[in-house]
Structure formats: C-alpha cells, structure tokens
mmCIF file of C-alpha atoms in Angstrom:
data_model
loop_
_atom_site.group_PDB
_atom_site.id
_atom_site.type_symbol
_atom_site.label_atom_id
_atom_site.label_comp_id
_atom_site.label_asym_id
_atom_site.label_seq_id
_atom_site.Cartn_x
_atom_site.Cartn_y
_atom_site.Cartn_z
ATOM 1 C CA UNK A 1 23.437 -3.147 17.970
ATOM 2 C CA UNK A 2 21.839 0.209 18.595
ATOM 3 C CA UNK A 3 18.713 2.297 18.546
ATOM 4 C CA UNK A 4 20.000 5.565 17.104
ATOM 5 C CA UNK A 5 16.824 7.631 17.150
ATOM 6 C CA UNK A 6 13.310 7.176 18.493
ATOM 7 C CA UNK A 7 10.513 9.676 18.824
ATOM 8 C CA UNK A 8 6.765 9.685 18.573
ATOM 9 C CA UNK A 9 3.393 9.512 20.248
ATOM 10 C CA UNK A 10 -0.257 9.332 19.273
ATOM 11 C CA UNK A 11 -0.333 13.139 19.071
ATOM 12 C CA UNK A 12 3.105 13.830 17.547
ATOM 13 C CA UNK A 13 3.268 15.484 14.113
ATOM 14 C CA UNK A 14 6.734 15.310 12.573
ATOM 15 C CA UNK A 15 7.460 17.667 9.685
ATOM 16 C CA UNK A 16 9.665 16.865 6.705
ATOM 17 C CA UNK A 17 12.310 19.041 8.329
ATOM 18 C CA UNK A 18 12.068 16.962 11.515
ATOM 19 C CA UNK A 19 12.563 13.804 9.473
ATOM 20 C CA UNK A 20 15.505 15.265 7.568
ATOM 21 C CA UNK A 21 17.308 16.427 10.708
ATOM 22 C CA UNK A 22 16.884 13.099 12.476
ATOM 23 C CA UNK A 23 18.001 11.147 9.416
ATOM 24 C CA UNK A 24 21.008 13.356 8.714
ATOM 25 C CA UNK A 25 22.090 13.288 12.362
ATOM 26 C CA UNK A 26 22.061 9.479 12.359
ATOM 27 C CA UNK A 27 23.937 9.284 9.056
ATOM 28 C CA UNK A 28 26.511 11.719 10.411
ATOM 29 C CA UNK A 29 26.981 9.596 13.528
ATOM 30 C CA UNK A 30 27.746 6.512 11.449
ATOM 31 C CA UNK A 31 30.876 7.999 9.950
ATOM 32 C CA UNK A 32 31.914 7.899 6.314
ATOM 33 C CA UNK A 33 30.000 5.487 4.100
ATOM 34 C CA UNK A 34 31.001 5.267 0.436
ATOM 35 C CA UNK A 35 28.736 2.629 -1.074
ATOM 36 C CA UNK A 36 25.119 2.885 0.105
ATOM 37 C CA UNK A 37 22.066 0.826 -0.886
ATOM 38 C CA UNK A 38 18.538 2.077 -0.128
ATOM 39 C CA UNK A 39 15.639 -0.381 0.132
ATOM 40 C CA UNK A 40 12.383 1.583 0.195
ATOM 41 C CA UNK A 41 8.956 0.019 -0.380
ATOM 42 C CA UNK A 42 7.191 0.356 -3.723
ATOM 43 C CA UNK A 43 4.288 2.612 -4.656
ATOM 44 C CA UNK A 44 1.784 0.462 -2.775
ATOM 45 C CA UNK A 45 3.285 2.070 0.360
ATOM 46 C CA UNK A 46 3.276 5.600 -0.994
ATOM 47 C CA UNK A 47 1.797 6.991 2.229
ATOM 48 C CA UNK A 48 4.663 5.604 4.318
ATOM 49 C CA UNK A 49 6.830 8.739 3.826
ATOM 50 C CA UNK A 50 9.477 6.341 2.522
ATOM 51 C CA UNK A 51 9.653 8.271 -0.737
ATOM 52 C CA UNK A 52 10.640 11.483 1.044
ATOM 53 C CA UNK A 53 13.103 9.622 3.258
ATOM 54 C CA UNK A 54 14.709 7.994 0.220
ATOM 55 C CA UNK A 55 15.058 11.392 -1.451
ATOM 56 C CA UNK A 56 16.611 12.736 1.746
ATOM 57 C CA UNK A 57 19.010 9.803 1.776
ATOM 58 C CA UNK A 58 20.113 10.712 -1.741
ATOM 59 C CA UNK A 59 20.370 14.362 -0.684
ATOM 60 C CA UNK A 60 22.757 13.369 2.102
ATOM 61 C CA UNK A 61 24.928 10.773 0.369
ATOM 62 C CA UNK A 62 24.670 12.030 -3.241
ATOM 63 C CA UNK A 63 27.004 9.926 -5.446
ATOM 64 C CA UNK A 64 27.696 7.569 -2.528
ATOM 65 C CA UNK A 65 24.119 6.275 -2.823
ATOM 66 C CA UNK A 66 24.879 3.804 -5.599
ATOM 67 C CA UNK A 67 21.734 1.614 -5.664
ATOM 68 C CA UNK A 68 18.042 2.084 -4.863
ATOM 69 C CA UNK A 69 15.995 -1.111 -4.977
ATOM 70 C CA UNK A 70 12.256 -0.853 -4.251
ATOM 71 C CA UNK A 71 11.311 -3.872 -2.133
ATOM 72 C CA UNK A 72 8.699 -5.204 -4.542
ATOM 73 C CA UNK A 73 8.150 -8.647 -3.073
ATOM 74 C CA UNK A 74 5.884 -10.186 -5.716
ATOM 75 C CA UNK A 75 4.543 -6.844 -6.988
ATOM 76 C CA UNK A 76 5.134 -5.568 -10.502
ATOM 77 C CA UNK A 77 8.068 -3.188 -11.119
ATOM 78 C CA UNK A 78 7.314 0.509 -10.640
ATOM 79 C CA UNK A 79 6.620 2.358 -13.906
ATOM 80 C CA UNK A 80 8.173 5.770 -14.517
ATOM 81 C CA UNK A 81 5.148 7.727 -13.301
ATOM 82 C CA UNK A 82 5.296 5.968 -9.925
ATOM 83 C CA UNK A 83 9.043 6.514 -9.645
ATOM 84 C CA UNK A 84 8.518 10.194 -10.440
ATOM 85 C CA UNK A 85 5.816 10.527 -7.783
ATOM 86 C CA UNK A 86 7.556 8.599 -5.038
ATOM 87 C CA UNK A 87 11.242 9.387 -5.656
ATOM 88 C CA UNK A 88 11.228 12.695 -7.553
ATOM 89 C CA UNK A 89 14.809 13.648 -6.684
ATOM 90 C CA UNK A 90 16.430 10.228 -7.130
ATOM 91 C CA UNK A 91 18.108 9.680 -10.534
ATOM 92 C CA UNK A 92 16.416 6.822 -12.389
ATOM 93 C CA UNK A 93 19.771 5.304 -13.259
ATOM 94 C CA UNK A 94 20.079 4.331 -9.573
ATOM 95 C CA UNK A 95 16.850 2.284 -9.562
ATOM 96 C CA UNK A 96 17.263 -1.500 -9.538
ATOM 97 C CA UNK A 97 14.438 -3.952 -10.197
ATOM 98 C CA UNK A 98 13.956 -6.805 -7.757
ATOM 99 C CA UNK A 99 13.259 -9.971 -9.735
ATOM 100 C CA UNK A 100 11.911 -12.264 -7.056
ATOM 101 C CA UNK A 101 11.995 -15.451 -9.119
ATOM 102 C CA UNK A 102 15.512 -15.038 -10.507
ATOM 103 C CA UNK A 103 17.916 -12.633 -8.775
ATOM 104 C CA UNK A 104 18.016 -14.247 -5.341
ATOM 105 C CA UNK A 105 20.328 -16.312 -3.197
ATOM 106 C CA UNK A 106 19.533 -18.516 -0.194
ATOM 107 C CA UNK A 107 21.768 -17.376 2.666
ATOM 108 C CA UNK A 108 20.680 -19.961 5.240
ATOM 109 C CA UNK A 109 17.794 -22.016 6.577
ATOM 110 C CA UNK A 110 15.898 -21.510 9.803
ATOM 111 C CA UNK A 111 15.882 -25.014 11.339
ATOM 112 C CA UNK A 112 12.728 -27.097 11.145
ATOM 113 C CA UNK A 113 12.753 -27.556 14.928
ATOM 114 C CA UNK A 114 12.547 -23.791 15.462
ATOM 115 C CA UNK A 115 9.922 -23.243 12.744
ATOM 116 C CA UNK A 116 7.744 -26.061 14.059
ATOM 117 C CA UNK A 117 7.972 -24.810 17.646
ATOM 118 C CA UNK A 118 7.042 -21.185 16.929
ATOM 119 C CA UNK A 119 4.188 -22.124 14.559
ATOM 120 C CA UNK A 120 2.613 -24.605 16.993
ATOM 121 C CA UNK A 121 3.636 -27.404 14.587
ATOM 122 C CA UNK A 122 1.547 -25.925 11.773
ATOM 123 C CA UNK A 123 4.622 -25.708 9.517
ATOM 124 C CA UNK A 124 7.178 -28.459 9.826
ATOM 125 C CA UNK A 125 9.823 -27.528 7.302
ATOM 126 C CA UNK A 126 12.965 -25.393 7.492
ATOM 127 C CA UNK A 127 12.397 -21.867 6.193
ATOM 128 C CA UNK A 128 14.785 -20.604 3.480
ATOM 129 C CA UNK A 129 16.165 -17.127 4.134
ATOM 130 C CA UNK A 130 16.509 -15.586 0.683
ATOM 131 C CA UNK A 131 17.736 -12.176 -0.436
ATOM 132 C CA UNK A 132 18.296 -10.373 -3.681
ATOM 133 C CA UNK A 133 21.876 -10.943 -4.795
ATOM 134 C CA UNK A 134 22.506 -7.193 -4.827
ATOM 135 C CA UNK A 135 21.665 -7.006 -1.112
ATOM 136 C CA UNK A 136 23.883 -9.987 -0.261
ATOM 137 C CA UNK A 137 26.742 -9.561 -2.704
ATOM 138 C CA UNK A 138 26.723 -5.866 -3.585
ATOM 139 C CA UNK A 139 29.621 -4.870 -1.354
ATOM 140 C CA UNK A 140 27.741 -1.980 0.290
ATOM 141 C CA UNK A 141 28.982 -0.431 3.505
ATOM 142 C CA UNK A 142 25.463 0.714 4.456
ATOM 143 C CA UNK A 143 22.066 -0.801 3.597
ATOM 144 C CA UNK A 144 19.181 1.477 4.556
ATOM 145 C CA UNK A 145 15.822 -0.313 4.792
ATOM 146 C CA UNK A 146 13.044 2.286 4.841
ATOM 147 C CA UNK A 147 9.343 1.778 5.516
ATOM 148 C CA UNK A 148 6.226 2.051 7.618
ATOM 149 C CA UNK A 149 5.226 -0.113 10.569
ATOM 150 C CA UNK A 150 1.489 -0.813 10.402
ATOM 151 C CA UNK A 151 -0.765 -3.806 11.187
ATOM 152 C CA UNK A 152 -0.342 -6.520 8.579
ATOM 153 C CA UNK A 153 -2.193 -9.708 7.657
ATOM 154 C CA UNK A 154 0.829 -11.975 7.003
ATOM 155 C CA UNK A 155 3.182 -11.075 9.844
ATOM 156 C CA UNK A 156 1.157 -9.068 12.362
ATOM 157 C CA UNK A 157 3.012 -5.775 11.927
ATOM 158 C CA UNK A 158 4.549 -4.763 8.608
ATOM 159 C CA UNK A 159 8.130 -3.826 7.794
ATOM 160 C CA UNK A 160 11.442 -4.159 9.666
ATOM 161 C CA UNK A 161 13.132 -7.347 8.420
ATOM 162 C CA UNK A 162 10.055 -8.300 6.373
ATOM 163 C CA UNK A 163 11.220 -5.568 4.009
ATOM 164 C CA UNK A 164 14.445 -7.557 3.589
ATOM 165 C CA UNK A 165 13.367 -11.211 3.521
ATOM 166 C CA UNK A 166 10.031 -10.720 1.739
ATOM 167 C CA UNK A 167 10.430 -7.366 -0.001
ATOM 168 C CA UNK A 168 13.755 -8.443 -1.559
ATOM 169 C CA UNK A 169 13.272 -12.178 -1.008
ATOM 170 C CA UNK A 170 12.812 -15.114 -3.355
ATOM 171 C CA UNK A 171 9.829 -17.135 -4.467
ATOM 172 C CA UNK A 172 10.328 -20.004 -2.023
ATOM 173 C CA UNK A 173 10.798 -17.829 1.042
ATOM 174 C CA UNK A 174 7.942 -15.486 0.098
ATOM 175 C CA UNK A 175 5.550 -18.330 -0.685
ATOM 176 C CA UNK A 176 6.238 -20.150 2.557
ATOM 177 C CA UNK A 177 6.138 -17.005 4.679
ATOM 178 C CA UNK A 178 2.716 -16.072 3.338
ATOM 179 C CA UNK A 179 1.366 -19.555 3.844
ATOM 180 C CA UNK A 180 2.723 -19.788 7.388
ATOM 181 C CA UNK A 181 0.812 -16.604 8.214
ATOM 182 C CA UNK A 182 -2.385 -17.849 6.588
ATOM 183 C CA UNK A 183 -2.241 -21.312 8.139
ATOM 184 C CA UNK A 184 -1.481 -19.940 11.602
ATOM 185 C CA UNK A 185 -4.409 -17.530 11.266
ATOM 186 C CA UNK A 186 -4.252 -13.837 10.500
ATOM 187 C CA UNK A 187 -6.796 -12.981 13.182
ATOM 188 C CA UNK A 188 -4.360 -14.441 15.730
ATOM 189 C CA UNK A 189 -1.583 -12.165 14.462
ATOM 190 C CA UNK A 190 -2.778 -8.838 13.083
ATOM 191 C CA UNK A 191 -1.694 -5.966 15.290
ATOM 192 C CA UNK A 192 0.867 -8.085 17.160
ATOM 193 C CA UNK A 193 4.636 -7.671 16.906
ATOM 194 C CA UNK A 194 5.822 -11.017 18.263
ATOM 195 C CA UNK A 195 4.247 -13.482 15.822
ATOM 196 C CA UNK A 196 5.515 -16.840 14.546
ATOM 197 C CA UNK A 197 6.701 -15.439 11.223
ATOM 198 C CA UNK A 198 8.390 -12.478 12.916
ATOM 199 C CA UNK A 199 10.279 -14.898 15.173
ATOM 200 C CA UNK A 200 11.423 -16.792 12.082
ATOM 201 C CA UNK A 201 12.623 -13.625 10.355
ATOM 202 C CA UNK A 202 14.338 -12.430 13.527
ATOM 203 C CA UNK A 203 16.175 -15.751 13.724
ATOM 204 C CA UNK A 204 17.297 -15.393 10.112
ATOM 205 C CA UNK A 205 18.500 -11.845 10.680
ATOM 206 C CA UNK A 206 20.355 -12.684 13.886
ATOM 207 C CA UNK A 207 22.013 -15.828 12.546
ATOM 208 C CA UNK A 208 22.695 -15.063 8.877
ATOM 209 C CA UNK A 209 22.932 -11.293 8.393
ATOM 210 C CA UNK A 210 25.784 -10.298 10.679
ATOM 211 C CA UNK A 211 27.909 -9.252 7.708
ATOM 212 C CA UNK A 212 25.238 -6.899 6.349
ATOM 213 C CA UNK A 213 25.471 -3.240 7.473
ATOM 214 C CA UNK A 214 21.709 -2.914 7.944
ATOM 215 C CA UNK A 215 20.024 0.245 9.193
ATOM 216 C CA UNK A 216 16.241 0.419 9.583
ATOM 217 C CA UNK A 217 14.338 3.690 9.169
ATOM 218 C CA UNK A 218 10.758 3.100 10.321
ATOM 219 C CA UNK A 219 7.806 5.472 10.304
ATOM 220 C CA UNK A 220 4.421 5.354 11.994
ATOM 221 C CA UNK A 221 1.735 7.211 10.028
ATOM 222 C CA UNK A 222 -1.661 8.367 11.273
ATOM 223 C CA UNK A 223 -4.299 10.965 10.501
ATOM 224 C CA UNK A 224 -5.066 14.201 12.319
ATOM 225 C CA UNK A 225 -8.457 15.656 13.186
ATOM 226 C CA UNK A 226 -8.762 17.039 9.656
ATOM 227 C CA UNK A 227 -8.185 13.620 8.124
ATOM 228 C CA UNK A 228 -4.732 14.534 6.793
ATOM 229 C CA UNK A 229 -1.862 12.054 6.953
ATOM 230 C CA UNK A 230 0.759 12.905 9.544
ATOM 231 C CA UNK A 231 3.955 11.237 10.715
ATOM 232 C CA UNK A 232 3.408 10.157 14.313
ATOM 233 C CA UNK A 233 6.753 8.477 14.871
ATOM 234 C CA UNK A 234 10.233 7.863 13.494
ATOM 235 C CA UNK A 235 12.527 5.066 14.686
ATOM 236 C CA UNK A 236 16.036 4.469 13.345
ATOM 237 C CA UNK A 237 18.239 1.579 14.434
ATOM 238 C CA UNK A 238 19.754 -1.774 13.603
ATOM 239 C CA UNK A 239 18.137 -4.005 16.211
ATOM 240 C CA UNK A 240 14.820 -5.462 17.342
ATOM 241 C CA UNK A 241 14.136 -2.603 19.754
ATOM 242 C CA UNK A 242 13.808 -0.211 16.838
ATOM 243 C CA UNK A 243 10.952 -2.279 15.403
ATOM 244 C CA UNK A 244 9.337 -3.056 18.729
ATOM 245 C CA UNK A 245 9.146 0.632 19.671
ATOM 246 C CA UNK A 246 7.610 1.480 16.292
ATOM 247 C CA UNK A 247 5.159 -1.424 16.537
ATOM 248 C CA UNK A 248 3.983 -0.369 19.984
ATOM 249 C CA UNK A 249 3.229 3.130 18.697
ATOM 250 C CA UNK A 250 1.541 1.787 15.567
ATOM 251 C CA UNK A 251 -0.859 -0.271 17.659
ATOM 252 C CA UNK A 252 -1.771 2.916 19.501
ATOM 253 C CA UNK A 253 -2.110 4.978 16.309
ATOM 254 C CA UNK A 254 -3.372 2.524 13.679
ATOM 255 C CA UNK A 255 -5.524 0.025 15.570
ATOM 256 C CA UNK A 256 -9.172 1.078 15.949
ATOM 257 C CA UNK A 257 -11.017 -0.959 18.571
ATOM 258 C CA UNK A 258 -14.796 -0.794 18.328
ATOM 259 C CA UNK A 259 -17.289 -1.414 21.089
ATOM 260 C CA UNK A 260 -19.424 -3.709 18.921
ATOM 261 C CA UNK A 261 -19.190 -5.504 15.560
ATOM 262 C CA UNK A 262 -20.149 -3.543 12.445
ATOM 263 C CA UNK A 263 -23.143 -4.574 10.368
ATOM 264 C CA UNK A 264 -22.140 -2.591 7.286
ATOM 265 C CA UNK A 265 -18.684 -1.394 6.237
ATOM 266 C CA UNK A 266 -17.848 0.619 3.113
ATOM 267 C CA UNK A 267 -14.186 0.750 2.067
ATOM 268 C CA UNK A 268 -12.741 3.001 -0.636
ATOM 269 C CA UNK A 269 -9.708 1.968 -2.675
ATOM 270 C CA UNK A 270 -7.839 5.034 -3.894
ATOM 271 C CA UNK A 271 -7.492 4.844 -7.712
ATOM 272 C CA UNK A 272 -3.820 5.765 -7.625
ATOM 273 C CA UNK A 273 -2.885 3.092 -5.102
ATOM 274 C CA UNK A 274 -5.168 0.104 -5.727
ATOM 275 C CA UNK A 275 -5.397 -1.589 -9.129
ATOM 276 C CA UNK A 276 -5.831 -5.252 -8.142
ATOM 277 C CA UNK A 277 -7.645 -7.381 -5.603
ATOM 278 C CA UNK A 278 -4.189 -8.621 -4.537
ATOM 279 C CA UNK A 279 -3.695 -5.170 -2.995
ATOM 280 C CA UNK A 280 -7.318 -4.097 -2.657
ATOM 281 C CA UNK A 281 -8.171 -7.017 -0.420
ATOM 282 C CA UNK A 282 -6.645 -5.091 2.439
ATOM 283 C CA UNK A 283 -10.260 -3.946 2.598
ATOM 284 C CA UNK A 284 -11.061 -7.489 3.749
ATOM 285 C CA UNK A 285 -7.961 -8.303 5.797
ATOM 286 C CA UNK A 286 -8.017 -5.160 7.878
ATOM 287 C CA UNK A 287 -11.780 -5.102 8.600
ATOM 288 C CA UNK A 288 -12.647 -8.757 9.060
ATOM 289 C CA UNK A 289 -12.286 -8.636 12.855
ATOM 290 C CA UNK A 290 -14.696 -5.696 12.951
ATOM 291 C CA UNK A 291 -17.504 -7.065 10.772
ATOM 292 C CA UNK A 292 -20.470 -8.756 12.435
ATOM 293 C CA UNK A 293 -21.582 -12.259 11.541
ATOM 294 C CA UNK A 294 -23.940 -11.921 8.546
ATOM 295 C CA UNK A 295 -22.638 -8.375 8.096
ATOM 296 C CA UNK A 296 -21.789 -6.727 4.783
ATOM 297 C CA UNK A 297 -18.590 -5.313 3.317
ATOM 298 C CA UNK A 298 -18.796 -3.076 0.247
ATOM 299 C CA UNK A 299 -15.534 -2.375 -1.582
ATOM 300 C CA UNK A 300 -15.400 0.631 -3.928
ATOM 301 C CA UNK A 301 -12.449 0.140 -6.277
ATOM 302 C CA UNK A 302 -12.735 2.441 -9.310
ATOM 303 C CA UNK A 303 -9.350 1.395 -10.771
ATOM 304 C CA UNK A 304 -9.352 -2.277 -9.803
ATOM 305 C CA UNK A 305 -8.785 -4.086 -13.087
ATOM 306 C CA UNK A 306 -7.049 -7.344 -12.260
ATOM 307 C CA UNK A 307 -6.779 -9.923 -9.513
ATOM 308 C CA UNK A 308 -3.051 -10.651 -9.150
ATOM 309 C CA UNK A 309 -0.089 -8.321 -9.548
ATOM 310 C CA UNK A 310 1.783 -11.219 -11.122
ATOM 311 C CA UNK A 311 0.360 -13.010 -14.232
ATOM 312 C CA UNK A 312 0.710 -16.488 -12.728
ATOM 313 C CA UNK A 313 -0.895 -15.461 -9.450
ATOM 314 C CA UNK A 314 -3.672 -13.727 -11.395
ATOM 315 C CA UNK A 315 -4.300 -16.981 -13.243
ATOM 316 C CA UNK A 316 -4.473 -18.952 -9.986
ATOM 317 C CA UNK A 317 -6.915 -16.509 -8.393
ATOM 318 C CA UNK A 318 -9.162 -16.761 -11.439
ATOM 319 C CA UNK A 319 -8.922 -20.559 -11.405
ATOM 320 C CA UNK A 320 -9.628 -21.228 -7.730
ATOM 321 C CA UNK A 321 -11.303 -18.099 -6.352
ATOM 322 C CA UNK A 322 -11.545 -16.721 -2.828
ATOM 323 C CA UNK A 323 -12.975 -19.796 -1.137
ATOM 324 C CA UNK A 324 -13.028 -21.014 2.447
ATOM 325 C CA UNK A 325 -9.887 -22.319 4.110
ATOM 326 C CA UNK A 326 -10.979 -26.000 3.932
ATOM 327 C CA UNK A 327 -11.716 -25.608 0.214
ATOM 328 C CA UNK A 328 -8.325 -23.991 -0.502
ATOM 329 C CA UNK A 329 -6.526 -26.688 1.487
ATOM 330 C CA UNK A 330 -8.369 -29.336 -0.542
ATOM 331 C CA UNK A 331 -7.432 -27.566 -3.795
ATOM 332 C CA UNK A 332 -3.795 -27.589 -2.681
ATOM 333 C CA UNK A 333 -3.851 -31.304 -1.961
ATOM 334 C CA UNK A 334 -5.080 -32.128 -5.462
ATOM 335 C CA UNK A 335 -3.487 -29.425 -7.643
ATOM 336 C CA UNK A 336 0.242 -29.046 -8.170
ATOM 337 C CA UNK A 337 0.026 -25.485 -9.528
ATOM 338 C CA UNK A 338 -1.487 -24.155 -6.304
ATOM 339 C CA UNK A 339 0.761 -26.310 -4.144
ATOM 340 C CA UNK A 340 3.748 -24.779 -5.937
ATOM 341 C CA UNK A 341 2.587 -21.208 -5.269
ATOM 342 C CA UNK A 342 1.833 -20.989 -1.572
ATOM 343 C CA UNK A 343 1.632 -17.181 -1.524
ATOM 344 C CA UNK A 344 -1.326 -17.412 -3.917
ATOM 345 C CA UNK A 345 -2.968 -20.032 -1.708
ATOM 346 C CA UNK A 346 -2.425 -17.820 1.332
ATOM 347 C CA UNK A 347 -3.896 -14.836 -0.492
ATOM 348 C CA UNK A 348 -7.018 -16.822 -1.402
ATOM 349 C CA UNK A 349 -7.512 -17.737 2.244
ATOM 350 C CA UNK A 350 -6.934 -14.134 3.338
ATOM 351 C CA UNK A 351 -9.472 -12.855 0.827
ATOM 352 C CA UNK A 352 -12.292 -15.116 1.979
ATOM 353 C CA UNK A 353 -14.902 -14.166 4.532
ATOM 354 C CA UNK A 354 -15.151 -17.880 5.355
ATOM 355 C CA UNK A 355 -18.874 -17.403 4.573
ATOM 356 C CA UNK A 356 -19.202 -15.340 7.755
ATOM 357 C CA UNK A 357 -20.120 -12.041 6.075
ATOM 358 C CA UNK A 358 -20.876 -10.938 2.512
ATOM 359 C CA UNK A 359 -18.413 -9.118 0.257
ATOM 360 C CA UNK A 360 -19.665 -6.905 -2.549
ATOM 361 C CA UNK A 361 -16.854 -5.773 -4.857
ATOM 362 C CA UNK A 362 -17.446 -2.708 -7.022
ATOM 363 C CA UNK A 363 -14.495 -2.664 -9.466
ATOM 364 C CA UNK A 364 -13.998 -0.117 -12.218
ATOM 365 C CA UNK A 365 -12.366 -2.510 -14.667
ATOM 366 C CA UNK A 366 -13.522 -6.049 -13.877
ATOM 367 C CA UNK A 367 -16.799 -7.501 -15.111
ATOM 368 C CA UNK A 368 -19.629 -9.002 -13.135
ATOM 369 C CA UNK A 369 -18.714 -12.416 -14.508
ATOM 370 C CA UNK A 370 -15.103 -12.062 -13.364
ATOM 371 C CA UNK A 371 -16.004 -10.895 -9.853
ATOM 372 C CA UNK A 372 -18.661 -13.525 -9.299
ATOM 373 C CA UNK A 373 -16.369 -16.273 -10.639
ATOM 374 C CA UNK A 374 -13.959 -15.761 -7.718
ATOM 375 C CA UNK A 375 -16.690 -15.852 -5.092
ATOM 376 C CA UNK A 376 -17.637 -12.213 -4.496
ATOM 377 C CA UNK A 377 -20.876 -10.369 -5.141
ATOM 378 C CA UNK A 378 -20.655 -7.764 -7.895
ATOM 379 C CA UNK A 379 -21.591 -4.114 -7.482
ATOM 380 C CA UNK A 380 -21.616 -1.327 -10.054
ATOM 381 C CA UNK A 381 -18.877 1.122 -9.052
ATOM 382 C CA UNK A 382 -20.687 4.195 -10.422
ATOM 383 C CA UNK A 383 -23.832 3.361 -8.502
ATOM 384 C CA UNK A 384 -21.739 2.643 -5.428
ATOM 385 C CA UNK A 385 -19.931 5.984 -5.606
ATOM 386 C CA UNK A 386 -23.242 7.752 -6.115
ATOM 387 C CA UNK A 387 -24.774 6.109 -3.047
ATOM 388 C CA UNK A 388 -21.577 6.531 -1.013
ATOM 389 C CA UNK A 389 -19.988 9.814 -2.198
ATOM 390 C CA UNK A 390 -16.559 9.298 -0.723
ATOM 391 C CA UNK A 391 -15.541 12.951 -1.021
ATOM 392 C CA UNK A 392 -18.240 13.885 1.491
ATOM 393 C CA UNK A 393 -17.847 10.976 3.914
ATOM 394 C CA UNK A 394 -15.850 10.967 7.104
ATOM 395 C CA UNK A 395 -13.891 8.005 8.366
ATOM 396 C CA UNK A 396 -16.065 6.202 10.858
ATOM 397 C CA UNK A 397 -19.835 6.347 11.180
ATOM 398 C CA UNK A 398 -21.961 7.921 8.450
ATOM 399 C CA UNK A 399 -25.624 7.899 7.460
ATOM 400 C CA UNK A 400 -26.751 7.752 3.832
ATOM 401 C CA UNK A 401 -29.517 9.864 2.340
ATOM 402 C CA UNK A 402 -31.986 7.012 2.768
ATOM 403 C CA UNK A 403 -31.127 6.690 6.458
ATOM 404 C CA UNK A 404 -28.757 3.730 6.240
ATOM 405 C CA UNK A 405 -26.041 3.749 8.883
ATOM 406 C CA UNK A 406 -22.613 2.461 7.828
ATOM 407 C CA UNK A 407 -18.949 2.598 8.810
ATOM 408 C CA UNK A 408 -16.620 4.175 6.228
ATOM 409 C CA UNK A 409 -12.878 3.588 5.751
ATOM 410 C CA UNK A 410 -11.115 5.792 3.218
ATOM 411 C CA UNK A 411 -7.848 3.805 3.105
ATOM 412 C CA UNK A 412 -7.631 0.264 4.527
ATOM 413 C CA UNK A 413 -3.837 0.219 4.225
ATOM 414 C CA UNK A 414 -3.496 2.721 7.072
ATOM 415 C CA UNK A 415 -4.800 0.603 9.916
ATOM 416 C CA UNK A 416 -6.647 -2.302 11.474
ATOM 417 C CA UNK A 417 -10.197 -2.358 12.789
ATOM 418 C CA UNK A 418 -11.592 -4.875 15.294
ATOM 419 C CA UNK A 419 -14.538 -5.299 17.602
ATOM 420 C CA UNK A 420 -13.351 -5.644 21.186
ATOM 421 C CA UNK A 421 -15.098 -8.999 21.614
ATOM 422 C CA UNK A 422 -12.959 -10.429 18.801
ATOM 423 C CA UNK A 423 -9.604 -9.512 20.350
#
C-alpha cells in the first residue's frame, strides 16, 4: 500500500502539464501494465479534471488502455456530445456502459455487527459490496479510479472507493448506501472524511478487494480570485492516506464557513451540467447548513426538465415528493415501491428543507404544476434570471437593483456552505 504522489494547498494552481508529469511519473514507477481499466466519473463531474486525466491515461498507455467505464452510479449513460466534451482523445470504442441493475456481482458482505456499530444502530443489516462485473472479472492488471474529492451529502466527502462501490456498484448496494447516509443525517456528515458509510466502504475495500490492482487519482478543485476553476491538489495512491490527504485539503478549499446564517441564497444550475432535480438538488444539500430558519433558497435551473435521472426514480419523486423525513419514513412503511428503492427515499429526504426554510425552484422545462406537486414553490426562470443576472454576479454577497441583499452560488457542486453555529 502506497501514496505515490501528493501535492497541493489552498493557494496551489496545478497546470495540465503538472498533472501530466505527475501521472506519467507514477505510471512509469508501476512498471509494465498491459491491460488497463479507467474508471472516471460521468459528465456530472465535468469540473473534476477527470476528463483530462483520463485522456492523459490513454496518451500514456495507448492500446494498453482496453476499457474506460464512466462510474455512472444510477445516472443515465453519457451521450456522444458529453463523451466528446469530457474525453475528446479517447476512442469511443473503449467506452463501456455501467448498467447498475444488471451487470454487477456481489463480492462480499460487510457484517451486520460492523454496520450497526458504525451507524449507531441506525442500519442493522449487512451491506452488500457490489461491483460491475468488468471491474471484478475483467482481468486487468491496473484499475485507475479517477475523480474529485469534494464535500458530499451521502458520504461526507466524495470519491475514493465511493467511485468503485457506488459509481460502478449495483442497485442493492447503492440503495442501501444512500439510505444509510440519509438516515444517519447528512448534516452530521457533510465535509467529514471519517463517516459511517466511508467506514463501511473502507471495510469492503480492505477485506474484499485485495486482488484488484486499484490506483486512485484524486483531484481537489477550487476557484481563484478571478472565479476561474483551478486544480488545488493532486493525490495518487492505493490506500486510505491518499483519500485522507485529499479530503483534508478539500475541506480547506471547498468548505465555506459563514459567520451567521443566510436569509436569502440564490443558486445557479449551469445548463450544461444540471438537467434534473436529482442533480440540481445539490443546491439544497450543499447550502442547507448555511440557510437561516425561515430563510429562502432560490434555485435557477434553466435546463432542469425532469426530476430523476432514472425513469423509475423519476416516477417515485413525482409520486411522493420532497417531504419531511417523518413523512418519507411513513411512506416507506406503507409502500413497497419506495421501500424497494432506498436511494430514491434517501434523495427525497435530502431534497427537503424539513419545513425549516422555503425553496423556490425556477426550472426551464418543468411546469408550475409539476414543481408544486413535489413540494417546492415555483418561480419563472426568465424572471429569475432577469432579477438575478448571473453573468454579472459574484460568488458570495450581492445586492440587487432594488436593494435586496442575497448570497449567490454559481455552482453548488464545487463546495459546501455552513454557518459556524451549525457546525
């Protein structure tokens, strides 16, 4: 077990050439590898630099990179335009689709005693460690898992072995992992590396994955004074230290702690990245610890046109809505369809303000009736963009033309915001 490369700080700016040199040096140190699998995230993590790192991996290994499987989790497969944007130099014949309901194998179970202990007895069942069959049975001599470490609502800090067990996992493992995070409480976990679900995934990796030649390539992404995305850190290794070092830097770079709760927050969902509330509700997850009681969240989503990325999850969101935790738990007790899809139940809990603050959704492609049916207030996106012209706003505090003070976030996927009295 080794940490092969680690660099970064809150002021570091790594160029593409810096990334290439570090990556190539590590690959060179590993010796000859003839059958390589790359596991980058999908387009929802476009800003992770994983696309460039995947292209660099192909540049280094060429024909020895035999498979590239975007770690979709439950997301829809990437269409050609997304593949072209994210992996422009990777031949499409190398791309493999992860089918999370079908192409998986259970490689072991984390014992119920361990799961119960680390979740404070909230979840009292063994957790199934599931992987795509290609990952488990593909005969690769190197598996490169690429992605960004950033605060996350399900596991505390995204990526590392989540990219394996959730990104290329199966329906049972994904559903239970999401529900464990929701039931334990995302506000107890976000921005923390050593969470109950992370302990479960670490157990699964340590006990069941010894035969897999895993290598993690982890970035930490921030913004500079001009608001441009920059790579603050790069960590490459095959052990927990690699993730822990990246997570520590991400907390420093991506976690904004505010002196007082925010009365009004406006979040913009980039049209290229956010097409559903399943993804767009990062606007809620990542700001909820910052918003004052009786405060207001306004979500500007010009391309949001559906609720779930998956048709069945979309149906469940429309049926039950983003209700309070007690309501969702009651729905689960009396409805088999929700009980059988725990990731949807978890998402509904995550997307609720628990009636603590108001949420006004301004979608480009969902109607007032649809938005209000799931429990949100509806806002006209054109009027919202006129009142809050995102191209002129700066991240942080702004004042509108009529003198209204509000806090603006241009991309909720890049961080976590919290008032200090909520930590």
